[in-house]
Short mmCIF file of C-alpha atoms in Angstrom, two decimals:
data_model
loop_
_atom_site.label_atom_id
_atom_site.label_comp_id
_atom_site.label_asym_id
_atom_site.label_seq_id
_atom_site.Cartn_x
_atom_site.Cartn_y
_atom_site.Cartn_z
CA MET F 9 -47.08 -18.60 166.41
CA GLU F 10 -43.32 -18.82 166.78
CA ASN F 11 -41.56 -16.87 169.46
CA PHE F 12 -38.73 -15.29 167.45
CA PHE F 13 -39.90 -11.68 167.48
CA ARG F 14 -36.79 -9.50 167.81
CA MET F 15 -36.48 -5.99 169.20
CA SER F 16 -33.93 -3.62 170.73
CA LEU F 17 -33.32 -3.41 174.47
CA PHE F 18 -32.28 -0.05 175.90
CA MET F 19 -30.96 0.84 179.33
CA PRO F 20 -32.30 3.90 181.19
CA PRO F 21 -32.72 6.79 181.14
CA ILE F 22 -35.22 7.28 178.33
CA SER F 23 -34.93 11.06 178.76
CA PRO F 24 -32.11 13.27 180.14
CA ILE F 25 -31.59 13.43 183.90
CA LYS F 26 -31.17 17.06 184.91
CA ASP F 27 -30.07 18.86 188.05
CA LYS F 28 -33.15 20.41 189.66
CA ALA F 29 -31.35 23.56 190.76
CA THR F 30 -29.37 24.39 187.63
CA GLY F 31 -31.12 22.50 184.87
CA ARG F 32 -27.75 21.06 183.85
CA THR F 33 -27.88 17.64 182.22
CA LEU F 34 -26.41 15.06 184.59
CA LYS F 35 -26.98 12.06 182.32
CA SER F 36 -28.02 12.06 178.69
CA ALA F 37 -30.87 9.96 177.37
CA THR F 38 -29.92 6.54 176.07
CA LEU F 39 -30.23 6.60 172.30
CA THR F 40 -28.33 3.45 171.30
CA PRO F 41 -29.53 -0.03 172.27
CA LEU F 42 -27.71 -2.34 174.64
CA ARG F 43 -28.49 -5.35 172.46
CA THR F 44 -31.09 -7.16 170.39
CA VAL F 45 -33.44 -9.47 172.30
CA GLU F 46 -36.06 -12.02 171.37
CA LEU F 47 -39.52 -12.04 172.90
CA SER F 48 -38.63 -14.98 175.15
CA GLU F 49 -35.82 -12.90 176.69
CA VAL F 50 -38.22 -10.02 177.34
CA TYR F 51 -40.57 -12.48 179.04
CA GLN F 52 -37.74 -13.75 181.25
CA LEU F 53 -36.77 -10.21 182.24
CA VAL F 54 -40.35 -9.29 183.09
CA THR F 55 -41.11 -12.44 185.09
CA ALA F 56 -37.81 -13.34 186.75
CA ASN F 57 -35.32 -10.46 186.98
CA ALA F 58 -34.76 -9.52 190.64
CA LYS F 59 -33.37 -6.05 189.93
CA LEU F 60 -36.35 -5.22 187.71
CA ALA F 61 -38.67 -6.42 190.49
CA ALA F 62 -37.07 -3.98 192.95
CA LEU F 63 -37.25 -1.09 190.47
CA THR F 64 -40.91 -1.86 189.75
CA LEU F 65 -41.71 -1.85 193.47
CA ASP F 66 -40.28 1.68 193.75
CA VAL F 67 -42.48 2.88 190.89
CA ARG F 68 -45.59 1.27 192.33
CA ASP F 69 -44.92 2.68 195.80
CA ALA F 70 -44.82 6.17 194.27
CA ALA F 71 -48.02 5.44 192.36
CA LEU F 72 -49.77 4.25 195.54
CA ARG F 73 -48.70 7.46 197.30
CA GLY F 74 -50.28 9.43 194.48
CA ASP F 75 -46.93 11.05 193.67
CA ASP F 76 -47.32 11.20 189.90
CA ASN F 77 -44.13 13.23 189.38
CA ALA F 78 -41.95 10.77 191.30
CA CYS F 79 -43.63 7.87 189.50
CA ARG F 80 -42.95 9.42 186.10
CA LEU F 81 -39.31 10.20 186.94
CA LEU F 82 -38.66 6.73 188.33
CA LYS F 83 -39.99 5.16 185.14
CA GLN F 84 -37.96 7.46 182.90
CA GLN F 85 -34.74 7.28 184.91
CA THR F 86 -34.57 3.69 186.18
CA LEU F 87 -36.53 1.28 183.98
CA PRO F 88 -35.11 -0.46 180.90
CA TYR F 89 -37.25 -0.38 177.79
CA VAL F 90 -37.67 -2.03 174.42
CA THR F 91 -38.83 -1.05 170.94
CA PRO F 92 -41.42 -3.80 170.28
CA CYS F 93 -41.82 -2.92 166.59
CA GLY F 94 -38.26 -3.88 165.72
CA VAL F 95 -34.51 -3.65 165.93
CA PHE F 96 -32.92 -0.20 165.76
CA THR F 97 -29.35 1.03 165.49
CA ARG F 98 -30.45 4.23 167.26
CA ARG F 99 -33.69 5.31 168.90
CA ARG F 100 -35.01 7.12 165.85
CA SER F 101 -37.70 6.09 163.41
CA ASP F 102 -35.31 6.31 160.44
CA CYS F 103 -32.79 3.98 162.10
CA ILE F 104 -34.80 0.78 161.96
CA GLU F 105 -32.76 -2.23 160.95
CA GLU F 106 -35.40 -4.95 161.12
CA GLN F 107 -39.13 -4.94 161.80
CA SER F 108 -40.31 -7.44 164.42
CA GLY F 109 -43.82 -8.00 163.14
CA LEU F 110 -45.20 -6.77 166.48
CA MET F 111 -47.24 -3.76 167.51
CA VAL F 112 -47.58 -2.46 171.07
CA VAL F 113 -50.77 -1.24 172.71
CA ASP F 114 -50.98 0.36 176.17
CA ILE F 115 -54.05 0.76 178.32
CA ASP F 116 -53.41 3.22 181.16
CA HIS F 117 -54.94 4.74 184.28
CA LEU F 118 -57.14 1.82 185.27
CA ASP F 119 -58.84 1.93 188.66
CA SER F 120 -56.86 -0.86 190.32
CA THR F 121 -54.26 -3.57 189.91
CA GLU F 122 -57.10 -6.09 190.02
CA GLU F 123 -58.68 -4.43 186.97
CA ALA F 124 -55.31 -4.52 185.18
CA GLU F 125 -54.82 -8.21 185.95
CA LYS F 126 -58.30 -9.03 184.67
CA LEU F 127 -57.69 -7.06 181.48
CA ARG F 128 -54.32 -8.80 181.01
CA GLN F 129 -56.17 -12.10 180.66
CA GLN F 130 -58.96 -10.62 178.53
CA LEU F 131 -56.51 -9.19 176.01
CA PHE F 132 -54.51 -12.41 175.92
CA ASP F 133 -57.65 -14.44 175.22
CA ASP F 134 -58.97 -12.06 172.55
CA PRO F 135 -59.21 -14.14 169.33
CA TYR F 136 -58.64 -11.15 167.06
CA LEU F 137 -55.56 -9.83 168.88
CA CYS F 138 -53.81 -13.09 169.87
CA PRO F 139 -51.07 -11.13 171.69
CA ALA F 140 -47.61 -12.64 171.84
CA LEU F 141 -46.98 -11.10 175.27
CA VAL F 142 -49.14 -9.27 177.81
CA PHE F 143 -48.05 -7.84 181.16
CA VAL F 144 -49.20 -5.36 183.79
CA SER F 145 -47.53 -1.95 183.44
CA PRO F 146 -45.00 -0.36 185.87
CA THR F 147 -47.65 1.49 187.90
CA GLY F 148 -49.74 -1.66 188.34
CA ARG F 149 -52.74 0.11 186.83
CA GLY F 150 -52.22 -0.49 183.15
CA VAL F 151 -51.57 -3.26 180.65
CA LYS F 152 -49.10 -3.60 177.80
CA ALA F 153 -49.75 -6.02 174.94
CA PHE F 154 -47.42 -6.96 172.09
CA VAL F 155 -49.70 -7.87 169.19
CA PRO F 156 -48.52 -9.59 165.97
CA CYS F 157 -49.23 -7.86 162.68
CA ILE F 158 -51.65 -9.51 160.30
CA PRO F 159 -49.65 -11.15 157.47
CA GLY F 160 -49.14 -8.61 154.71
CA GLN F 161 -50.26 -5.73 156.90
CA ASN F 162 -48.22 -2.55 157.01
CA THR F 163 -47.01 -2.11 160.60
CA SER F 164 -47.96 1.57 160.78
CA ASP F 165 -51.49 0.77 159.57
CA GLY F 166 -51.60 -2.11 162.02
CA ILE F 167 -50.79 0.16 164.95
CA TYR F 168 -53.82 2.33 164.13
CA TRP F 169 -55.99 -0.75 163.75
CA VAL F 170 -54.98 -2.37 167.05
CA MET F 171 -55.37 0.88 169.00
CA ASN F 172 -58.82 1.49 167.54
CA TYR F 173 -59.89 -2.10 168.13
CA VAL F 174 -58.80 -2.14 171.77
CA HIS F 175 -60.35 1.28 172.29
CA CYS F 176 -63.71 0.12 170.93
CA MET F 177 -63.71 -3.22 172.75
CA TYR F 178 -62.12 -2.43 176.11
CA ASP F 179 -62.33 1.30 176.84
CA THR F 180 -65.57 1.05 178.76
CA ASP F 181 -65.28 4.24 180.82
CA GLN F 182 -65.49 7.25 178.57
CA GLN F 183 -65.94 9.64 181.50
CA GLN F 184 -62.23 9.68 182.30
CA SER F 185 -60.22 11.19 179.46
CA GLU F 186 -56.90 9.66 180.58
CA LYS F 187 -58.23 6.16 181.10
CA GLY F 188 -57.85 3.75 178.22
CA VAL F 189 -55.63 3.25 175.19
CA ASP F 190 -52.56 5.46 175.06
CA THR F 191 -52.53 6.86 171.52
CA SER F 192 -49.58 9.21 172.10
CA GLY F 193 -47.15 7.20 170.00
CA LYS F 194 -47.97 5.50 166.71
CA ASP F 195 -44.54 5.37 165.06
CA LEU F 196 -42.32 2.31 164.73
CA VAL F 197 -39.81 3.52 167.33
CA ARG F 198 -42.43 3.71 170.10
CA SER F 199 -40.82 2.50 173.30
CA CYS F 200 -42.23 0.30 176.04
CA PHE F 201 -40.95 0.26 179.63
CA LEU F 202 -40.24 -3.15 181.08
CA CYS F 203 -41.35 -3.98 184.61
CA HIS F 204 -41.85 -6.96 186.88
CA ASP F 205 -44.95 -9.09 186.35
CA PRO F 206 -44.49 -12.71 187.44
CA LYS F 207 -47.85 -13.59 185.87
CA ALA F 208 -47.12 -12.13 182.45
CA LEU F 209 -48.59 -14.19 179.61
CA ILE F 210 -46.61 -15.32 176.57
CA ARG F 211 -47.81 -17.29 173.56
CA ILE F 212 -45.38 -19.83 172.12
CA ALA F 213 -46.54 -21.80 169.08
CA ASN F 214 -49.91 -23.18 170.21
CA HIS F 215 -49.11 -23.07 173.90
CA LYS F 216 -49.83 -20.48 176.58
CA LEU F 217 -47.64 -19.87 179.62
#
């Protein structure tokens, strides 16, 4: 598996920043990408970028405090993000310039960072998924996996397949409605926040890092 998957990198915020008192927009959402990046560059950002490490720590501190609102706002307002399914001229589904051949799957609201780290390895080792990149999510209690499409497979169909597969194989706790695969976004422009994970796993050719 070659490591030339390309996608768009966006700077924050992903949604408008508004004044709490007046509701006035202080900063508009970023709709145009900063640049196009390859998967190897995403891996370097996730594993080695000092600024991203500091931003991730802020998000995880809020998550540990149980302050869900602060956690959500910090993610939306401070973290960069990518569109794993491809390169876009604007963050809209009809503005795709090039498909990457990747699909993204999120598993959220796990019980602990330890559970997320274990699942990171399980997903990476799954012989049917063969993810190109897997890392622990901004809160520390989720996992994000970039999964290659099957040759000849329509990307939109592939997104449904990979979500259903991961749900069936890895969503073991059906008692918690929020825990498990995030199915909120199935379109090509679905975004993925980047965060610090020094033990993120990337697959290059026949090698694992």
